[in-house]
Amino acid sequence: MKIDFANLKYQHNLYKDEIEEALLKVARNCNFIMGSEVQELEKNLEEFTGAKHAITCSSGTDALLLAMMALDIKPGDEIITTPFTFIATAETIAFLGAIPVFVDIDEKTYNIDPSKIEAAITSKTKAIMPVSLYGQPADMDAIQAIADTHNLKVIIDGAQSFGSTFNGIADSNLGDISTTSFFPAKPLGCFGDGGAVFTNDEALATKMKSLRVHGQSKRYHHKYIGMGGRLDTLQAAVLNVKLKHYPKDLALRQEVASKYTEALKSKANLVLPSVDEKATSAWAQYSVRVKNRDEVQLTLKEQEVPTAVHYPMPLHLQECFAYLGYEKGDFPISEIVSDEIMSLPMNPYVTDEEIEYIVGNL
């Protein structure tokens, strides 16, 4: 049996007619930049998340940049975040000349450990950037309480978690600004790069709308130094179709994750995912920990079961962040998890037979 990790072709075939008609409409209208589909998508995203403002943009990475630029993050400012994440989280902080300050993760959820945040706060700290890793929000009660106490902003990197909740509130409707990615393999994905920022702050929303079009207040009048960060109309058209079906896809992801957990719960040599009782996960990944990962991956590959490692090296050990002065051993939980983590095929369409085959070989 050959397993497809993300099964994007299957999903495309499900919604093929709707998507192709939506794309053809954009082509016929030739309104490729900021067409009506973009405004429609932003309205739909606001309705889905409950956030007052959804502003689409060109990628999840640019969403993080827009958020920090809107909050006036400057060179030398410090932002506390996790070393166990995709590089974009800290890369965008460094890109603006700010300083990523890492804090180790919780061993169960793999998200930033709130109990370690306050020790990292200095007079230069301006924001906390939790990551909703693998689809699950961080402990936003604890993080928001710390931010409120120290007058800090909260920017959520929700690139993997669109559709998740914390205390019944959408992940995209928490913090000062929440971001997400619509990269094709994300739970809600388009046909290329895409992203969005969410906020309930009118002033921040207005500023981010300006920043994504080179800081324009009106055509050829520039209030800010901005960026070319618009979402293509074609991508918005795809997302409008997929978003209609997304609640069903999310429910199917929950079912797949539950079936994996039920099938693997008796395996003492595996550490299974753990979801906080206050949270729901969008299940961007179903990731287990295993001591002999390389051997396991090789064996599964021989049986045409794909796996992935998200992520094999924590950010504090990456060469590009050597200037920060961190060393091996500084964040032991992140380092252990990086050595052991392994993601199994995860998408809404994994069948019972495929789960049985994957689990049997694992």
CSV table of C-alpha atoms in Angstrom, one decimal:
chain,number,residue,atom,x,y,z
A,1,MET,CA,0.0,0.0,0.0
A,2,LYS,CA,1.4,3.4,-1.0
A,3,ILE,CA,0.4,6.2,1.4
A,4,ASP,CA,0.1,9.9,0.5
A,5,PHE,CA,1.2,12.2,3.3
A,6,ALA,CA,-1.0,15.2,2.7
A,7,ASN,CA,-3.3,13.8,-0.1
A,8,LEU,CA,-3.8,17.2,-1.8
A,9,LYS,CA,-4.8,15.5,-5.1
A,10,TYR,CA,-7.7,13.8,-3.4
A,11,GLN,CA,-8.9,17.0,-1.8
A,12,HIS,CA,-8.6,18.8,-5.2
A,13,ASN,CA,-10.7,16.2,-6.9
A,14,LEU,CA,-13.4,16.6,-4.2
A,15,TYR,CA,-13.8,20.3,-4.9
A,16,LYS,CA,-12.5,20.4,-8.4
A,17,ASP,CA,-15.5,21.8,-10.2
A,18,GLU,CA,-16.1,24.6,-7.7
A,19,ILE,CA,-12.5,25.6,-7.6
A,20,GLU,CA,-12.0,25.6,-11.4
A,21,GLU,CA,-15.2,27.7,-11.8
A,22,ALA,CA,-13.9,30.2,-9.2
A,23,LEU,CA,-10.5,30.4,-10.9
A,24,LEU,CA,-12.2,30.8,-14.3
A,25,LYS,CA,-14.3,33.7,-13.0
A,26,VAL,CA,-11.1,35.5,-11.9
A,27,ALA,CA,-9.5,34.9,-15.3
A,28,ARG,CA,-12.5,36.2,-17.1
A,29,ASN,CA,-12.7,39.3,-15.0
A,30,CYS,CA,-8.9,39.8,-15.2
A,31,ASN,CA,-9.0,41.3,-11.7
A,32,PHE,CA,-5.9,39.5,-10.5
A,33,ILE,CA,-4.8,42.0,-7.7
A,34,MET,CA,-7.2,42.8,-4.8
A,35,GLY,CA,-10.2,41.5,-6.7
A,36,SER,CA,-13.6,41.1,-5.1
A,37,GLU,CA,-12.7,37.5,-4.1
A,38,VAL,CA,-10.1,39.0,-1.6
A,39,GLN,CA,-12.7,41.1,0.1
A,40,GLU,CA,-15.1,38.2,0.1
A,41,LEU,CA,-12.4,35.9,1.7
A,42,GLU,CA,-11.6,38.4,4.4
A,43,LYS,CA,-15.3,38.7,5.3
A,44,ASN,CA,-15.6,34.9,5.4
A,45,LEU,CA,-12.5,34.6,7.6
A,46,GLU,CA,-14.0,37.1,10.0
A,47,GLU,CA,-17.2,35.2,10.2
A,48,PHE,CA,-15.4,31.9,10.7
A,49,THR,CA,-13.0,33.1,13.4
A,50,GLY,CA,-15.1,35.7,15.2
A,51,ALA,CA,-12.2,38.2,14.8
A,52,LYS,CA,-13.3,41.7,13.9
A,53,HIS,CA,-10.6,42.1,11.3
A,54,ALA,CA,-9.0,39.6,8.9
A,55,ILE,CA,-6.4,41.0,6.5
A,56,THR,CA,-5.1,38.6,3.9
A,57,CYS,CA,-1.5,38.7,2.8
A,58,SER,CA,1.1,37.0,0.6
A,59,SER,CA,2.3,34.3,3.1
A,60,GLY,CA,2.4,33.2,6.7
A,61,THR,CA,5.9,34.7,6.9
A,62,ASP,CA,4.7,38.0,5.7
A,63,ALA,CA,1.8,37.8,8.1
A,64,LEU,CA,4.4,37.7,11.0
A,65,LEU,CA,6.2,40.7,9.5
A,66,LEU,CA,3.0,42.7,9.1
A,67,ALA,CA,2.1,42.0,12.7
A,68,MET,CA,5.5,43.2,14.1
A,69,MET,CA,5.6,46.2,11.8
A,70,ALA,CA,2.1,47.2,12.9
A,71,LEU,CA,3.3,47.0,16.5
A,72,ASP,CA,6.4,49.2,15.7
A,73,ILE,CA,8.9,46.5,16.6
A,74,LYS,CA,12.3,48.1,16.2
A,75,PRO,CA,16.0,47.0,16.0
A,76,GLY,CA,17.2,45.9,19.5
A,77,ASP,CA,13.7,45.1,20.7
A,78,GLU,CA,13.3,41.6,22.2
A,79,ILE,CA,10.6,39.2,21.4
A,80,ILE,CA,10.2,36.0,23.5
A,81,THR,CA,9.4,32.9,21.5
A,82,THR,CA,10.1,29.2,21.2
A,83,PRO,CA,13.2,27.5,19.7
A,84,PHE,CA,11.1,24.5,18.6
A,85,THR,CA,9.3,25.8,15.5
A,86,PHE,CA,9.8,26.5,11.8
A,87,ILE,CA,12.5,29.1,11.2
A,88,ALA,CA,10.0,31.8,10.0
A,89,THR,CA,9.0,32.5,13.6
A,90,ALA,CA,12.4,33.8,14.7
A,91,GLU,CA,13.7,34.7,11.2
A,92,THR,CA,11.1,37.4,10.9
A,93,ILE,CA,12.0,38.8,14.3
A,94,ALA,CA,15.7,39.0,13.3
A,95,PHE,CA,14.8,40.3,9.8
A,96,LEU,CA,13.4,43.5,11.5
A,97,GLY,CA,16.6,43.8,13.6
A,98,ALA,CA,14.9,42.7,16.7
A,99,ILE,CA,16.2,39.9,19.0
A,100,PRO,CA,14.5,36.5,19.3
A,101,VAL,CA,14.8,35.4,23.0
A,102,PHE,CA,14.1,31.7,23.3
A,103,VAL,CA,12.2,29.9,26.1
A,104,ASP,CA,12.0,26.1,26.3
A,105,ILE,CA,8.8,24.2,25.5
A,106,ASP,CA,6.3,22.2,27.5
A,107,GLU,CA,7.1,18.5,27.1
A,108,LYS,CA,3.5,17.5,26.6
A,109,THR,CA,2.2,20.0,24.1
A,110,TYR,CA,5.6,21.1,22.6
A,111,ASN,CA,4.4,24.7,22.8
A,112,ILE,CA,6.3,27.4,24.7
A,113,ASP,CA,6.3,26.8,28.5
A,114,PRO,CA,4.6,29.8,30.1
A,115,SER,CA,6.3,29.0,33.5
A,116,LYS,CA,9.7,30.0,31.9
A,117,ILE,CA,8.6,33.2,30.2
A,118,GLU,CA,8.9,35.7,33.0
A,119,ALA,CA,12.5,34.9,33.7
A,120,ALA,CA,13.3,35.9,30.1
A,121,ILE,CA,11.6,39.3,30.3
A,122,THR,CA,13.9,42.4,30.3
A,123,SER,CA,13.5,46.1,29.8
A,124,LYS,CA,13.9,45.5,26.1
A,125,THR,CA,11.1,42.9,25.8
A,126,LYS,CA,8.2,44.2,23.7
A,127,ALA,CA,6.2,41.1,22.8
A,128,ILE,CA,5.6,37.3,23.3
A,129,MET,CA,5.2,35.2,20.2
A,130,PRO,CA,3.8,31.8,21.0
A,131,VAL,CA,3.5,29.2,18.3
A,132,SER,CA,0.5,27.0,17.9
A,133,LEU,CA,2.6,24.0,17.0
A,134,TYR,CA,1.2,21.1,15.0
A,135,GLY,CA,-2.3,22.8,15.2
A,136,GLN,CA,-2.7,23.3,19.0
A,137,PRO,CA,-2.7,26.7,20.6
A,138,ALA,CA,-0.3,27.4,23.5
A,139,ASP,CA,-1.6,28.1,27.0
A,140,MET,CA,-3.1,31.5,26.2
A,141,ASP,CA,-4.5,32.1,29.7
A,142,ALA,CA,-1.1,32.0,31.2
A,143,ILE,CA,0.6,33.8,28.4
A,144,GLN,CA,-1.9,36.6,28.2
A,145,ALA,CA,-1.7,37.1,32.0
A,146,ILE,CA,2.1,37.5,31.8
A,147,ALA,CA,1.7,39.9,28.9
A,148,ASP,CA,-0.9,42.0,30.8
A,149,THR,CA,1.3,42.1,33.9
A,150,HIS,CA,4.3,43.3,32.0
A,151,ASN,CA,2.5,45.5,29.4
A,152,LEU,CA,3.7,43.3,26.5
A,153,LYS,CA,2.0,42.5,23.2
A,154,VAL,CA,1.1,39.0,22.1
A,155,ILE,CA,1.6,37.9,18.5
A,156,ILE,CA,0.3,34.3,17.8
A,157,ASP,CA,2.2,32.4,15.1
A,158,GLY,CA,-0.8,30.3,14.1
A,159,ALA,CA,0.6,29.1,10.8
A,160,GLN,CA,-0.4,25.5,11.6
A,161,SER,CA,-3.5,26.0,13.6
A,162,PHE,CA,-6.3,27.7,11.7
A,163,GLY,CA,-9.5,26.4,13.0
A,164,SER,CA,-8.2,25.4,16.4
A,165,THR,CA,-9.6,26.9,19.7
A,166,PHE,CA,-8.6,27.8,23.2
A,167,ASN,CA,-11.4,28.0,25.8
A,168,GLY,CA,-13.8,27.8,22.9
A,169,ILE,CA,-12.4,30.9,21.2
A,170,ALA,CA,-10.8,30.6,17.8
A,171,ASP,CA,-7.0,30.7,17.9
A,172,SER,CA,-7.2,33.5,15.3
A,173,ASN,CA,-9.2,35.6,17.7
A,174,LEU,CA,-6.7,35.6,20.6
A,175,GLY,CA,-3.7,37.9,21.4
A,176,ASP,CA,-3.2,41.3,20.0
A,177,ILE,CA,-2.6,39.9,16.5
A,178,SER,CA,-2.8,36.3,15.3
A,179,THR,CA,-1.4,35.1,12.1
A,180,THR,CA,-1.9,32.1,9.9
A,181,SER,CA,-0.5,30.5,6.7
A,182,PHE,CA,-2.4,29.1,3.7
A,183,PHE,CA,0.6,27.2,2.3
A,184,PRO,CA,-0.9,24.2,0.3
A,185,ALA,CA,-0.1,21.6,2.9
A,186,LYS,CA,-1.6,23.5,5.8
A,187,PRO,CA,-5.0,22.4,7.2
A,188,LEU,CA,-6.6,25.2,5.0
A,189,GLY,CA,-4.3,25.6,2.0
A,190,CYS,CA,-4.4,27.5,-1.3
A,191,PHE,CA,-2.5,26.7,-4.5
A,192,GLY,CA,0.7,28.6,-3.5
A,193,ASP,CA,1.7,30.9,-0.8
A,194,GLY,CA,-0.8,32.9,1.2
A,195,GLY,CA,-1.5,34.1,4.7
A,196,ALA,CA,-3.6,36.3,7.0
A,197,VAL,CA,-3.4,38.4,10.1
A,198,PHE,CA,-6.3,38.8,12.5
A,199,THR,CA,-7.0,41.5,15.2
A,200,ASN,CA,-9.8,43.1,17.1
A,201,ASP,CA,-8.0,46.4,17.1
A,202,GLU,CA,-9.3,48.9,14.5
A,203,ALA,CA,-6.1,50.9,14.4
A,204,LEU,CA,-3.9,47.9,14.0
A,205,ALA,CA,-6.1,46.5,11.2
A,206,THR,CA,-6.0,49.9,9.4
A,207,LYS,CA,-2.2,50.0,9.7
A,208,MET,CA,-1.7,46.4,8.5
A,209,LYS,CA,-3.9,47.0,5.4
A,210,SER,CA,-1.7,50.0,4.6
A,211,LEU,CA,1.6,48.1,5.3
A,212,ARG,CA,0.7,45.3,2.9
A,213,VAL,CA,0.5,47.8,0.0
A,214,HIS,CA,3.8,49.6,0.6
A,215,GLY,CA,2.4,51.7,3.4
A,216,GLN,CA,0.0,53.5,1.2
A,217,SER,CA,-2.7,55.7,2.7
A,218,LYS,CA,-4.1,56.3,-0.8
A,219,ARG,CA,-2.6,55.7,-4.2
A,220,TYR,CA,1.0,56.9,-4.4
A,221,HIS,CA,0.8,58.5,-0.9
A,222,HIS,CA,2.8,56.5,1.6
A,223,LYS,CA,2.3,56.9,5.4
A,224,TYR,CA,4.6,54.0,6.4
A,225,ILE,CA,7.5,52.0,5.0
A,226,GLY,CA,5.6,48.9,4.0
A,227,MET,CA,5.9,45.9,1.8
A,228,GLY,CA,4.3,44.2,-1.3
A,229,GLY,CA,2.3,41.7,0.8
A,230,ARG,CA,-1.1,41.3,-1.0
A,231,LEU,CA,-2.8,37.9,-1.5
A,232,ASP,CA,-3.4,37.1,-5.2
A,233,THR,CA,-7.1,37.1,-6.2
A,234,LEU,CA,-6.6,33.6,-7.6
A,235,GLN,CA,-5.5,32.3,-4.2
A,236,ALA,CA,-8.5,34.0,-2.5
A,237,ALA,CA,-10.8,32.3,-5.0
A,238,VAL,CA,-9.4,28.9,-4.1
A,239,LEU,CA,-9.7,29.6,-0.4
A,240,ASN,CA,-13.3,30.8,-0.6
A,241,VAL,CA,-14.2,27.4,-2.0
A,242,LYS,CA,-12.1,25.4,0.5
A,243,LEU,CA,-13.3,27.4,3.5
A,244,LYS,CA,-16.9,26.4,2.8
A,245,HIS,CA,-15.9,22.8,3.3
A,246,TYR,CA,-13.4,23.4,6.0
A,247,PRO,CA,-15.6,22.5,9.0
A,248,LYS,CA,-16.1,19.1,7.5
A,249,ASP,CA,-12.4,18.7,6.9
A,250,LEU,CA,-11.6,19.8,10.4
A,251,ALA,CA,-14.0,17.2,11.8
A,252,LEU,CA,-12.4,14.5,9.7
A,253,ARG,CA,-8.9,15.5,10.9
A,254,GLN,CA,-10.2,15.0,14.5
A,255,GLU,CA,-11.4,11.5,13.6
A,256,VAL,CA,-8.1,10.5,12.0
A,257,ALA,CA,-6.2,11.8,15.0
A,258,SER,CA,-8.5,9.9,17.4
A,259,LYS,CA,-8.1,6.7,15.4
A,260,TYR,CA,-4.3,7.0,15.4
A,261,THR,CA,-4.3,7.6,19.2
A,262,GLU,CA,-6.6,4.6,19.8
A,263,ALA,CA,-4.5,2.3,17.7
A,264,LEU,CA,-1.2,3.4,19.2
A,265,LYS,CA,-2.1,4.1,22.9
A,266,SER,CA,-0.8,0.7,24.1
A,267,LYS,CA,2.7,1.2,22.5
A,268,ALA,CA,4.9,1.9,25.4
A,269,ASN,CA,7.9,2.9,23.3
A,270,LEU,CA,6.0,5.8,21.6
A,271,VAL,CA,5.1,9.2,23.0
A,272,LEU,CA,1.7,10.2,21.5
A,273,PRO,CA,0.4,13.8,21.0
A,274,SER,CA,-1.2,15.5,24.0
A,275,VAL,CA,-3.9,18.1,23.6
A,276,ASP,CA,-4.6,20.5,26.5
A,277,GLU,CA,-8.1,20.1,27.9
A,278,LYS,CA,-8.8,23.8,27.2
A,279,ALA,CA,-7.8,23.5,23.6
A,280,THR,CA,-8.7,21.8,20.3
A,281,SER,CA,-6.2,21.1,17.6
A,282,ALA,CA,-6.4,21.6,13.9
A,283,TRP,CA,-4.1,18.6,13.6
A,284,ALA,CA,-1.8,20.0,11.0
A,285,GLN,CA,0.5,17.1,12.0
A,286,TYR,CA,0.1,13.9,14.0
A,287,SER,CA,3.5,13.6,15.6
A,288,VAL,CA,4.9,10.9,17.8
A,289,ARG,CA,8.2,10.5,19.6
A,290,VAL,CA,10.4,7.5,19.2
A,291,LYS,CA,14.0,6.9,20.4
A,292,ASN,CA,15.2,5.1,17.2
A,293,ARG,CA,13.7,7.5,14.7
A,294,ASP,CA,16.1,7.0,11.8
A,295,GLU,CA,15.6,3.2,11.9
A,296,VAL,CA,11.8,3.6,12.1
A,297,GLN,CA,11.7,6.1,9.3
A,298,LEU,CA,13.8,3.8,7.1
A,299,THR,CA,11.6,0.8,7.7
A,300,LEU,CA,8.4,2.7,7.0
A,301,LYS,CA,9.9,4.2,3.9
A,302,GLU,CA,10.6,0.7,2.6
A,303,GLN,CA,6.9,-0.1,3.1
A,304,GLU,CA,6.0,3.2,1.2
A,305,VAL,CA,4.7,4.9,4.4
A,306,PRO,CA,6.0,8.5,4.3
A,307,THR,CA,7.0,10.3,7.4
A,308,ALA,CA,8.4,13.8,8.2
A,309,VAL,CA,10.4,15.5,10.9
A,310,HIS,CA,9.0,18.8,12.2
A,311,TYR,CA,11.7,19.9,13.3
A,312,PRO,CA,15.1,18.1,13.4
A,313,MET,CA,17.1,21.0,14.8
A,314,PRO,CA,15.9,23.6,17.3
A,315,LEU,CA,16.5,27.2,16.3
A,316,HIS,CA,19.0,28.1,19.0
A,317,LEU,CA,21.4,25.6,17.4
A,318,GLN,CA,20.9,26.8,13.8
A,319,GLU,CA,24.0,28.4,12.3
A,320,CYS,CA,22.1,31.6,11.4
A,321,PHE,CA,21.4,32.2,15.0
A,322,ALA,CA,24.9,31.6,16.4
A,323,TYR,CA,25.2,35.3,17.0
A,324,LEU,CA,22.6,35.0,19.8
A,325,GLY,CA,25.2,33.0,21.9
A,326,TYR,CA,23.0,30.0,22.8
A,327,GLU,CA,24.7,26.6,23.2
A,328,LYS,CA,23.6,23.0,23.1
A,329,GLY,CA,21.9,22.1,26.4
A,330,ASP,CA,20.3,25.6,26.9
A,331,PHE,CA,16.9,24.2,26.0
A,332,PRO,CA,17.0,20.5,26.8
A,333,ILE,CA,13.3,19.7,26.1
A,334,SER,CA,13.4,21.2,22.7
A,335,GLU,CA,16.6,19.3,21.9
A,336,ILE,CA,15.2,16.0,23.1
A,337,VAL,CA,12.0,16.4,21.2
A,338,SER,CA,13.9,17.4,18.0
A,339,ASP,CA,15.8,14.2,18.2
A,340,GLU,CA,12.7,12.0,18.7
A,341,ILE,CA,9.8,13.7,16.9
A,342,MET,CA,8.3,12.1,13.8
A,343,SER,CA,5.1,13.0,11.9
A,344,LEU,CA,2.8,10.3,10.4
A,345,PRO,CA,0.7,10.8,7.3
A,346,MET,CA,-2.0,13.3,8.3
A,347,ASN,CA,-4.9,14.7,6.3
A,348,PRO,CA,-8.7,14.4,6.5
A,349,TYR,CA,-8.9,11.5,4.1
A,350,VAL,CA,-6.6,8.9,5.7
A,351,THR,CA,-8.7,5.7,5.6
A,352,ASP,CA,-9.1,3.1,8.3
A,353,GLU,CA,-7.2,0.6,6.1
A,354,GLU,CA,-4.3,3.1,5.7
A,355,ILE,CA,-4.2,3.7,9.5
A,356,GLU,CA,-4.1,-0.1,10.1
A,357,TYR,CA,-1.3,-0.4,7.6
A,358,ILE,CA,0.7,2.5,9.0
A,359,VAL,CA,0.3,1.4,12.6
A,360,GLY,CA,1.1,-2.2,11.7
A,361,ASN,CA,4.4,-1.3,10.1
A,362,LEU,CA,5.2,1.3,12.9
